[in-house]
Amino acid sequence: MWRIPVMTLSLAALAALETACDSGSFQGELPACVCETEGCSQAACPIELSLDETCVGELVEAEVLVGDHVEADLLRPSTRITTCTKVEPGASKDVWVRGGPWIWGPLTQTCDEPRKVLSVVLQCIEAKQP
């Protein structure tokens, strides 16, 4: 029977964890956007997101969740994205954005006027208690 020193197993386990948790690796394929697979109406409202200049240096990129769909495009400071997921007239969707130490949401977006662009500008400023 072979004996492997416990220290060797611990170092091997750490090496495996580092590889598995590499922030540069992709965790898997994201589900397709409903508007791409099932379609959205022409009247649906697009959601436009941006991080303002207060986020420069605070985070590199942020993930976006609209309803139950993780958007493929990442949000970056001083840039703008239009989500694949749209909101149908009369409906609402919750938007969550997570990047670095920041989490925004739920940001409820309601399409009360057909084809209206729902624009959300996020800031990296601490909320203050009254």
Short mmCIF file of N, CA, C and O in Angstrom, two decimals, residues 6-127:
data_model
loop_
_atom_site.label_atom_id
_atom_site.label_comp_id
_atom_site.label_asym_id
_atom_site.label_seq_id
_atom_site.Cartn_x
_atom_site.Cartn_y
_atom_site.Cartn_z
N VAL A 6 0.51 13.76 3.81
CA VAL A 6 -0.65 14.66 3.90
C VAL A 6 -0.32 16.01 3.28
O VAL A 6 -1.15 16.60 2.60
N MET A 7 0.88 16.51 3.45
CA MET A 7 1.27 17.80 2.90
C MET A 7 1.14 17.79 1.38
O MET A 7 0.68 18.75 0.79
N THR A 8 1.50 16.71 0.72
CA THR A 8 1.40 16.61 -0.73
C THR A 8 -0.06 16.70 -1.17
O THR A 8 -0.40 17.39 -2.11
N LEU A 9 -0.95 16.02 -0.45
CA LEU A 9 -2.37 16.09 -0.79
C LEU A 9 -2.90 17.50 -0.61
O LEU A 9 -3.67 17.99 -1.42
N SER A 10 -2.50 18.17 0.43
CA SER A 10 -2.97 19.52 0.69
C SER A 10 -2.52 20.47 -0.41
O SER A 10 -3.29 21.27 -0.90
N LEU A 11 -1.27 20.36 -0.83
CA LEU A 11 -0.77 21.22 -1.90
C LEU A 11 -1.45 20.90 -3.22
O LEU A 11 -1.80 21.80 -3.99
N ALA A 12 -1.70 19.61 -3.47
CA ALA A 12 -2.40 19.23 -4.69
C ALA A 12 -3.82 19.76 -4.68
O ALA A 12 -4.34 20.24 -5.69
N ALA A 13 -4.48 19.69 -3.52
CA ALA A 13 -5.85 20.20 -3.41
C ALA A 13 -5.88 21.70 -3.63
O ALA A 13 -6.75 22.23 -4.31
N LEU A 14 -4.91 22.42 -3.07
CA LEU A 14 -4.83 23.87 -3.28
C LEU A 14 -4.61 24.21 -4.73
O LEU A 14 -5.22 25.13 -5.28
N ALA A 15 -3.74 23.47 -5.39
CA ALA A 15 -3.48 23.71 -6.81
C ALA A 15 -4.74 23.48 -7.64
O ALA A 15 -5.05 24.24 -8.55
N ALA A 16 -5.50 22.45 -7.29
CA ALA A 16 -6.75 22.17 -8.01
C ALA A 16 -7.77 23.27 -7.79
O ALA A 16 -8.47 23.68 -8.71
N LEU A 17 -7.85 23.77 -6.55
CA LEU A 17 -8.78 24.86 -6.26
C LEU A 17 -8.40 26.13 -7.01
O LEU A 17 -9.27 26.83 -7.53
N GLU A 18 -7.13 26.43 -7.06
CA GLU A 18 -6.69 27.62 -7.79
C GLU A 18 -7.09 27.53 -9.25
O GLU A 18 -7.55 28.48 -9.85
N THR A 19 -6.91 26.37 -9.84
CA THR A 19 -7.27 26.17 -11.23
C THR A 19 -8.77 26.27 -11.42
O THR A 19 -9.26 26.93 -12.32
N ALA A 20 -9.54 25.65 -10.53
CA ALA A 20 -11.00 25.65 -10.64
C ALA A 20 -11.58 27.03 -10.41
O ALA A 20 -12.61 27.37 -10.96
N CYS A 21 -10.95 27.85 -9.59
CA CYS A 21 -11.48 29.16 -9.25
C CYS A 21 -10.80 30.28 -10.02
O CYS A 21 -10.94 31.44 -9.66
N ASP A 22 -10.08 29.96 -11.04
CA ASP A 22 -9.41 30.97 -11.85
C ASP A 22 -10.43 31.96 -12.37
O ASP A 22 -11.38 31.60 -13.04
N SER A 23 -10.28 33.25 -12.01
CA SER A 23 -11.26 34.26 -12.41
C SER A 23 -11.29 34.48 -13.91
O SER A 23 -12.23 35.04 -14.44
N GLY A 24 -10.29 34.00 -14.62
CA GLY A 24 -10.27 34.15 -16.06
C GLY A 24 -10.99 33.04 -16.80
O GLY A 24 -11.19 33.11 -17.99
N SER A 25 -11.41 32.00 -16.08
CA SER A 25 -12.07 30.89 -16.77
C SER A 25 -13.57 31.11 -16.82
O SER A 25 -14.15 31.72 -15.94
N PHE A 26 -14.19 30.57 -17.85
CA PHE A 26 -15.63 30.69 -18.03
C PHE A 26 -16.30 29.50 -17.36
O PHE A 26 -15.87 28.38 -17.52
N GLN A 27 -17.36 29.74 -16.61
CA GLN A 27 -17.99 28.70 -15.80
C GLN A 27 -18.94 27.80 -16.56
O GLN A 27 -19.42 26.83 -16.04
N GLY A 28 -19.27 28.12 -17.75
CA GLY A 28 -20.20 27.30 -18.51
C GLY A 28 -20.97 28.14 -19.50
O GLY A 28 -20.89 29.36 -19.50
N GLU A 29 -21.76 27.48 -20.32
CA GLU A 29 -22.52 28.17 -21.34
C GLU A 29 -23.78 28.78 -20.72
O GLU A 29 -24.50 28.13 -19.97
N LEU A 30 -24.03 30.05 -21.03
CA LEU A 30 -25.21 30.73 -20.53
C LEU A 30 -26.42 30.33 -21.37
O LEU A 30 -26.31 30.14 -22.57
N PRO A 31 -27.60 30.24 -20.74
CA PRO A 31 -28.80 29.94 -21.53
C PRO A 31 -29.06 31.07 -22.53
O PRO A 31 -28.74 32.22 -22.26
N ALA A 32 -29.66 30.73 -23.64
CA ALA A 32 -29.96 31.73 -24.66
C ALA A 32 -31.02 32.70 -24.15
O ALA A 32 -31.88 32.36 -23.34
N CYS A 33 -30.96 33.90 -24.65
CA CYS A 33 -31.91 34.95 -24.31
C CYS A 33 -33.29 34.60 -24.88
O CYS A 33 -33.41 34.13 -26.01
N VAL A 34 -34.33 34.84 -24.10
CA VAL A 34 -35.70 34.55 -24.53
C VAL A 34 -36.02 35.29 -25.82
O VAL A 34 -36.69 34.76 -26.70
N CYS A 35 -35.56 36.53 -25.94
CA CYS A 35 -35.85 37.31 -27.16
C CYS A 35 -35.19 36.69 -28.39
O CYS A 35 -35.66 36.89 -29.50
N GLU A 36 -34.11 35.93 -28.19
CA GLU A 36 -33.45 35.26 -29.31
C GLU A 36 -34.10 33.91 -29.62
O GLU A 36 -34.18 33.52 -30.78
N THR A 37 -34.57 33.20 -28.60
CA THR A 37 -35.12 31.86 -28.82
C THR A 37 -36.62 31.88 -29.11
O THR A 37 -37.08 31.22 -30.03
N GLU A 38 -37.37 32.62 -28.32
CA GLU A 38 -38.83 32.65 -28.47
C GLU A 38 -39.30 33.93 -29.14
O GLU A 38 -40.42 34.01 -29.62
N GLY A 39 -38.47 34.95 -29.09
CA GLY A 39 -38.83 36.24 -29.68
C GLY A 39 -39.52 37.17 -28.70
O GLY A 39 -40.20 36.73 -27.78
N CYS A 40 -39.32 38.44 -28.92
CA CYS A 40 -39.99 39.49 -28.16
C CYS A 40 -40.77 40.32 -29.17
O CYS A 40 -40.38 40.41 -30.34
N SER A 41 -41.83 40.95 -28.72
CA SER A 41 -42.63 41.75 -29.64
C SER A 41 -41.87 43.01 -30.04
O SER A 41 -40.93 43.44 -29.37
N GLN A 42 -42.29 43.61 -31.14
CA GLN A 42 -41.68 44.87 -31.61
C GLN A 42 -41.94 46.00 -30.60
O GLN A 42 -41.21 46.97 -30.56
N ALA A 43 -42.99 45.85 -29.78
CA ALA A 43 -43.35 46.88 -28.81
C ALA A 43 -42.57 46.77 -27.50
O ALA A 43 -42.65 47.66 -26.65
N ALA A 44 -41.80 45.69 -27.33
CA ALA A 44 -41.06 45.48 -26.08
C ALA A 44 -40.05 46.60 -25.85
O ALA A 44 -39.50 47.17 -26.79
N CYS A 45 -39.82 46.90 -24.59
CA CYS A 45 -38.89 47.97 -24.21
C CYS A 45 -37.49 47.40 -23.96
O CYS A 45 -37.32 46.51 -23.12
N PRO A 46 -36.48 47.94 -24.65
CA PRO A 46 -35.10 47.52 -24.36
C PRO A 46 -34.62 48.17 -23.07
O PRO A 46 -35.10 49.23 -22.67
N ILE A 47 -33.67 47.52 -22.41
CA ILE A 47 -33.07 48.06 -21.19
C ILE A 47 -31.63 48.44 -21.50
O ILE A 47 -30.86 47.62 -21.98
N GLU A 48 -31.30 49.67 -21.22
CA GLU A 48 -29.95 50.20 -21.46
C GLU A 48 -29.31 50.47 -20.10
O GLU A 48 -29.89 51.16 -19.27
N LEU A 49 -28.14 49.88 -19.87
CA LEU A 49 -27.44 50.02 -18.59
C LEU A 49 -26.08 50.66 -18.78
O LEU A 49 -25.40 50.40 -19.78
N SER A 50 -25.68 51.49 -17.81
CA SER A 50 -24.33 52.03 -17.83
C SER A 50 -23.85 52.27 -16.41
O SER A 50 -24.65 52.43 -15.48
N LEU A 51 -22.54 52.23 -16.24
CA LEU A 51 -21.88 52.57 -14.98
C LEU A 51 -21.21 53.92 -15.20
O LEU A 51 -20.42 54.07 -16.14
N ASP A 52 -21.49 54.89 -14.35
CA ASP A 52 -20.91 56.21 -14.57
C ASP A 52 -19.45 56.28 -14.12
O ASP A 52 -18.88 55.30 -13.66
N GLU A 53 -18.87 57.47 -14.21
CA GLU A 53 -17.44 57.66 -13.93
C GLU A 53 -17.07 57.37 -12.48
O GLU A 53 -15.90 57.13 -12.17
N THR A 54 -18.04 57.37 -11.55
CA THR A 54 -17.71 57.04 -10.15
C THR A 54 -17.27 55.59 -10.00
O THR A 54 -16.70 55.22 -8.98
N CYS A 55 -17.54 54.77 -11.00
CA CYS A 55 -17.19 53.35 -10.94
C CYS A 55 -15.80 53.05 -11.52
O CYS A 55 -15.31 51.94 -11.36
N VAL A 56 -15.18 54.04 -12.16
CA VAL A 56 -13.84 53.84 -12.70
C VAL A 56 -12.89 53.61 -11.53
O VAL A 56 -12.84 54.38 -10.57
N GLY A 57 -12.16 52.50 -11.55
CA GLY A 57 -11.26 52.15 -10.47
C GLY A 57 -11.92 51.35 -9.36
O GLY A 57 -11.25 50.78 -8.51
N GLU A 58 -13.24 51.30 -9.33
CA GLU A 58 -13.97 50.55 -8.32
C GLU A 58 -14.18 49.10 -8.74
O GLU A 58 -14.23 48.21 -7.91
N LEU A 59 -14.37 48.88 -10.04
CA LEU A 59 -14.58 47.55 -10.58
C LEU A 59 -14.18 47.54 -12.05
O LEU A 59 -14.12 48.57 -12.69
N VAL A 60 -13.89 46.35 -12.55
CA VAL A 60 -13.48 46.21 -13.94
C VAL A 60 -14.69 45.89 -14.82
O VAL A 60 -14.86 46.44 -15.90
N GLU A 61 -15.55 44.99 -14.32
CA GLU A 61 -16.73 44.58 -15.07
C GLU A 61 -17.79 44.10 -14.11
O GLU A 61 -17.50 43.78 -12.96
N ALA A 62 -19.03 44.06 -14.60
CA ALA A 62 -20.15 43.63 -13.77
C ALA A 62 -21.05 42.71 -14.58
O ALA A 62 -21.20 42.86 -15.79
N GLU A 63 -21.64 41.73 -13.87
CA GLU A 63 -22.60 40.80 -14.47
C GLU A 63 -23.99 41.40 -14.34
O GLU A 63 -24.29 42.11 -13.37
N VAL A 64 -24.85 41.08 -15.32
CA VAL A 64 -26.20 41.61 -15.33
C VAL A 64 -27.20 40.45 -15.38
O VAL A 64 -27.08 39.55 -16.21
N LEU A 65 -28.18 40.50 -14.50
CA LEU A 65 -29.28 39.54 -14.47
C LEU A 65 -30.57 40.31 -14.71
O LEU A 65 -30.88 41.25 -13.97
N VAL A 66 -31.31 39.92 -15.75
CA VAL A 66 -32.61 40.54 -16.04
C VAL A 66 -33.66 39.44 -15.93
O VAL A 66 -33.61 38.46 -16.68
N GLY A 67 -34.58 39.60 -14.98
CA GLY A 67 -35.53 38.53 -14.71
C GLY A 67 -34.76 37.32 -14.24
O GLY A 67 -34.06 37.37 -13.24
N ASP A 68 -34.82 36.24 -15.00
CA ASP A 68 -34.04 35.05 -14.64
C ASP A 68 -32.98 34.73 -15.68
O ASP A 68 -32.50 33.61 -15.77
N HIS A 69 -32.61 35.74 -16.48
CA HIS A 69 -31.60 35.53 -17.53
C HIS A 69 -30.32 36.32 -17.24
O HIS A 69 -30.36 37.53 -17.03
N VAL A 70 -29.20 35.60 -17.24
CA VAL A 70 -27.90 36.25 -17.11
C VAL A 70 -27.49 36.72 -18.50
O VAL A 70 -27.43 35.92 -19.45
N GLU A 71 -27.25 38.00 -18.64
CA GLU A 71 -26.87 38.57 -19.93
C GLU A 71 -25.45 38.15 -20.30
O GLU A 71 -24.58 38.05 -19.43
N ALA A 72 -25.22 37.91 -21.57
CA ALA A 72 -23.89 37.51 -22.05
C ALA A 72 -22.92 38.68 -22.00
O ALA A 72 -21.73 38.50 -21.73
N ASP A 73 -23.40 39.89 -22.26
CA ASP A 73 -22.52 41.07 -22.25
C ASP A 73 -22.25 41.52 -20.83
O ASP A 73 -23.17 41.59 -20.00
N LEU A 74 -21.00 41.82 -20.56
CA LEU A 74 -20.60 42.35 -19.26
C LEU A 74 -20.64 43.87 -19.32
O LEU A 74 -20.34 44.48 -20.35
N LEU A 75 -21.00 44.48 -18.21
CA LEU A 75 -21.06 45.93 -18.09
C LEU A 75 -19.73 46.43 -17.55
O LEU A 75 -19.21 45.88 -16.58
N ARG A 76 -19.20 47.47 -18.18
CA ARG A 76 -17.92 48.05 -17.76
C ARG A 76 -18.09 49.54 -17.49
O ARG A 76 -18.95 50.17 -18.12
N PRO A 77 -17.29 50.11 -16.57
CA PRO A 77 -17.41 51.54 -16.28
C PRO A 77 -17.29 52.40 -17.54
O PRO A 77 -16.52 52.08 -18.45
N SER A 78 -18.07 53.46 -17.56
CA SER A 78 -18.07 54.45 -18.66
C SER A 78 -18.46 53.85 -20.00
O SER A 78 -18.08 54.36 -21.04
N THR A 79 -19.18 52.72 -19.99
CA THR A 79 -19.69 52.14 -21.22
C THR A 79 -21.18 51.89 -21.05
O THR A 79 -21.71 51.97 -19.94
N ARG A 80 -21.84 51.54 -22.14
CA ARG A 80 -23.28 51.29 -22.11
C ARG A 80 -23.58 49.99 -22.83
O ARG A 80 -22.96 49.71 -23.86
N ILE A 81 -24.48 49.21 -22.27
CA ILE A 81 -24.94 48.01 -22.97
C ILE A 81 -26.46 48.05 -23.06
O ILE A 81 -27.13 48.65 -22.22
N THR A 82 -26.98 47.41 -24.08
CA THR A 82 -28.42 47.19 -24.19
C THR A 82 -28.61 45.70 -23.99
O THR A 82 -28.00 44.89 -24.68
N THR A 83 -29.43 45.35 -23.01
CA THR A 83 -29.62 43.94 -22.69
C THR A 83 -30.38 43.23 -23.80
O THR A 83 -31.18 43.83 -24.51
N CYS A 84 -30.10 41.96 -23.94
CA CYS A 84 -30.84 41.12 -24.88
C CYS A 84 -32.28 40.97 -24.42
O CYS A 84 -33.21 41.04 -25.20
N THR A 85 -32.45 40.78 -23.11
CA THR A 85 -33.78 40.63 -22.53
C THR A 85 -34.50 41.97 -22.56
O THR A 85 -33.94 43.00 -22.17
N LYS A 86 -35.74 41.94 -23.05
CA LYS A 86 -36.56 43.15 -23.11
C LYS A 86 -37.80 42.96 -22.23
O LYS A 86 -38.11 41.85 -21.82
N VAL A 87 -38.48 44.07 -21.98
CA VAL A 87 -39.69 44.04 -21.15
C VAL A 87 -40.89 44.30 -22.05
O VAL A 87 -40.93 45.30 -22.77
N GLU A 88 -41.84 43.39 -22.01
CA GLU A 88 -43.05 43.55 -22.81
C GLU A 88 -43.93 44.67 -22.24
O GLU A 88 -43.91 44.91 -21.02
N PRO A 89 -44.70 45.37 -23.08
CA PRO A 89 -45.58 46.45 -22.60
C PRO A 89 -46.51 45.96 -21.48
O PRO A 89 -47.07 44.87 -21.56
N GLY A 90 -46.60 46.76 -20.43
CA GLY A 90 -47.44 46.43 -19.29
C GLY A 90 -46.77 45.50 -18.29
O GLY A 90 -47.34 45.23 -17.23
N ALA A 91 -45.59 45.02 -18.60
CA ALA A 91 -44.88 44.08 -17.71
C ALA A 91 -43.69 44.77 -17.05
O ALA A 91 -43.28 45.86 -17.43
N SER A 92 -43.15 44.09 -16.05
CA SER A 92 -41.96 44.56 -15.33
C SER A 92 -40.96 43.42 -15.21
O SER A 92 -41.34 42.25 -15.20
N LYS A 93 -39.70 43.78 -15.11
CA LYS A 93 -38.63 42.81 -14.84
C LYS A 93 -37.68 43.43 -13.83
O LYS A 93 -37.42 44.63 -13.86
N ASP A 94 -37.16 42.58 -12.93
CA ASP A 94 -36.15 43.04 -11.98
C ASP A 94 -34.78 42.88 -12.61
O ASP A 94 -34.49 41.86 -13.25
N VAL A 95 -33.95 43.89 -12.42
CA VAL A 95 -32.57 43.88 -12.91
C VAL A 95 -31.64 43.90 -11.71
O VAL A 95 -31.84 44.67 -10.77
N TRP A 96 -30.65 43.02 -11.75
CA TRP A 96 -29.60 42.97 -10.73
C TRP A 96 -28.26 43.13 -11.45
O TRP A 96 -28.06 42.54 -12.51
N VAL A 97 -27.37 43.91 -10.86
CA VAL A 97 -26.03 44.09 -11.42
C VAL A 97 -25.04 43.83 -10.28
O VAL A 97 -25.20 44.34 -9.17
N ARG A 98 -24.00 43.02 -10.59
CA ARG A 98 -23.00 42.68 -9.57
C ARG A 98 -21.61 42.79 -10.16
O ARG A 98 -21.32 42.20 -11.20
N GLY A 99 -20.76 43.57 -9.50
CA GLY A 99 -19.37 43.69 -9.95
C GLY A 99 -18.49 44.17 -8.82
O GLY A 99 -18.87 45.09 -8.08
N GLY A 100 -17.32 43.56 -8.67
CA GLY A 100 -16.43 43.93 -7.57
C GLY A 100 -17.19 43.83 -6.26
O GLY A 100 -17.93 42.88 -6.04
N PRO A 101 -17.08 44.84 -5.38
CA PRO A 101 -17.81 44.80 -4.11
C PRO A 101 -19.23 45.36 -4.22
O PRO A 101 -19.92 45.49 -3.23
N TRP A 102 -19.67 45.68 -5.42
CA TRP A 102 -20.95 46.37 -5.61
C TRP A 102 -22.05 45.44 -6.10
O TRP A 102 -21.83 44.59 -6.96
N ILE A 103 -23.25 45.64 -5.55
CA ILE A 103 -24.45 44.94 -6.02
C ILE A 103 -25.58 45.97 -6.07
O ILE A 103 -25.82 46.69 -5.10
N TRP A 104 -26.23 46.06 -7.22
CA TRP A 104 -27.38 46.93 -7.39
C TRP A 104 -28.60 46.07 -7.68
O TRP A 104 -28.54 45.18 -8.52
N GLY A 105 -29.70 46.34 -6.99
CA GLY A 105 -30.92 45.63 -7.30
C GLY A 105 -31.72 45.31 -6.07
O GLY A 105 -31.24 45.44 -4.96
N PRO A 106 -32.94 44.90 -6.25
CA PRO A 106 -33.58 44.80 -7.56
C PRO A 106 -33.95 46.18 -8.10
O PRO A 106 -34.43 47.03 -7.36
N LEU A 107 -33.66 46.40 -9.36
CA LEU A 107 -34.02 47.62 -10.06
C LEU A 107 -35.19 47.26 -10.98
O LEU A 107 -34.99 46.71 -12.05
N THR A 108 -36.40 47.50 -10.52
CA THR A 108 -37.58 47.10 -11.26
C THR A 108 -37.81 48.03 -12.45
O THR A 108 -37.92 49.24 -12.27
N GLN A 109 -37.83 47.43 -13.64
CA GLN A 109 -38.04 48.19 -14.87
C GLN A 109 -39.39 47.81 -15.46
O GLN A 109 -39.67 46.64 -15.68
N THR A 110 -40.23 48.82 -15.70
CA THR A 110 -41.57 48.61 -16.21
C THR A 110 -41.71 49.25 -17.58
O THR A 110 -41.31 50.40 -17.77
N CYS A 111 -42.27 48.51 -18.50
CA CYS A 111 -42.52 49.02 -19.86
C CYS A 111 -43.93 49.60 -19.88
O CYS A 111 -44.90 48.88 -20.05
N ASP A 112 -44.03 50.92 -19.66
CA ASP A 112 -45.33 51.56 -19.64
C ASP A 112 -45.65 52.28 -20.95
O ASP A 112 -46.74 52.81 -21.13
N GLU A 113 -44.68 52.29 -21.85
CA GLU A 113 -44.87 52.90 -23.17
C GLU A 113 -44.13 52.03 -24.19
O GLU A 113 -42.93 51.82 -24.06
N PRO A 114 -44.82 51.49 -25.19
CA PRO A 114 -44.18 50.59 -26.16
C PRO A 114 -42.89 51.18 -26.76
O PRO A 114 -42.82 52.37 -27.06
N ARG A 115 -41.87 50.32 -26.87
CA ARG A 115 -40.56 50.63 -27.46
C ARG A 115 -39.74 51.69 -26.71
O ARG A 115 -38.70 52.11 -27.19
N LYS A 116 -40.19 52.12 -25.55
CA LYS A 116 -39.45 53.11 -24.78
C LYS A 116 -38.18 52.47 -24.24
O LYS A 116 -38.20 51.36 -23.70
N VAL A 117 -37.04 53.15 -24.39
CA VAL A 117 -35.78 52.65 -23.86
C VAL A 117 -35.75 52.92 -22.36
O VAL A 117 -35.92 54.06 -21.91
N LEU A 118 -35.59 51.86 -21.59
CA LEU A 118 -35.51 51.96 -20.14
C LEU A 118 -34.04 52.13 -19.77
O LEU A 118 -33.27 51.18 -19.79
N SER A 119 -33.64 53.35 -19.49
CA SER A 119 -32.23 53.68 -19.26
C SER A 119 -31.93 53.73 -17.77
O SER A 119 -32.61 54.41 -17.00
N VAL A 120 -30.88 53.00 -17.37
CA VAL A 120 -30.46 52.94 -15.97
C VAL A 120 -28.98 53.29 -15.91
O VAL A 120 -28.16 52.64 -16.55
N VAL A 121 -28.65 54.32 -15.12
CA VAL A 121 -27.25 54.71 -14.90
C VAL A 121 -26.92 54.39 -13.45
O VAL A 121 -27.57 54.89 -12.53
N LEU A 122 -25.91 53.55 -13.26
CA LEU A 122 -25.51 53.13 -11.92
C LEU A 122 -24.29 53.90 -11.47
O LEU A 122 -23.39 54.20 -12.27
N GLN A 123 -24.25 54.21 -10.17
CA GLN A 123 -23.11 54.91 -9.59
C GLN A 123 -22.48 54.07 -8.49
O GLN A 123 -23.16 53.25 -7.86
N CYS A 124 -21.20 54.27 -8.28
CA CYS A 124 -20.47 53.58 -7.21
C CYS A 124 -20.29 54.56 -6.05
O CYS A 124 -19.20 55.04 -5.77
N ILE A 125 -21.40 54.83 -5.39
CA ILE A 125 -21.41 55.75 -4.25
C ILE A 125 -22.12 55.05 -3.11
O ILE A 125 -23.18 54.46 -3.31
N GLU A 126 -21.54 55.10 -1.93
CA GLU A 126 -22.14 54.47 -0.76
C GLU A 126 -23.46 55.15 -0.42
O GLU A 126 -23.57 56.36 -0.46
N ALA A 127 -24.47 54.34 -0.12
CA ALA A 127 -25.75 54.89 0.32
C ALA A 127 -25.60 55.42 1.74
O ALA A 127 -24.92 54.80 2.55
#
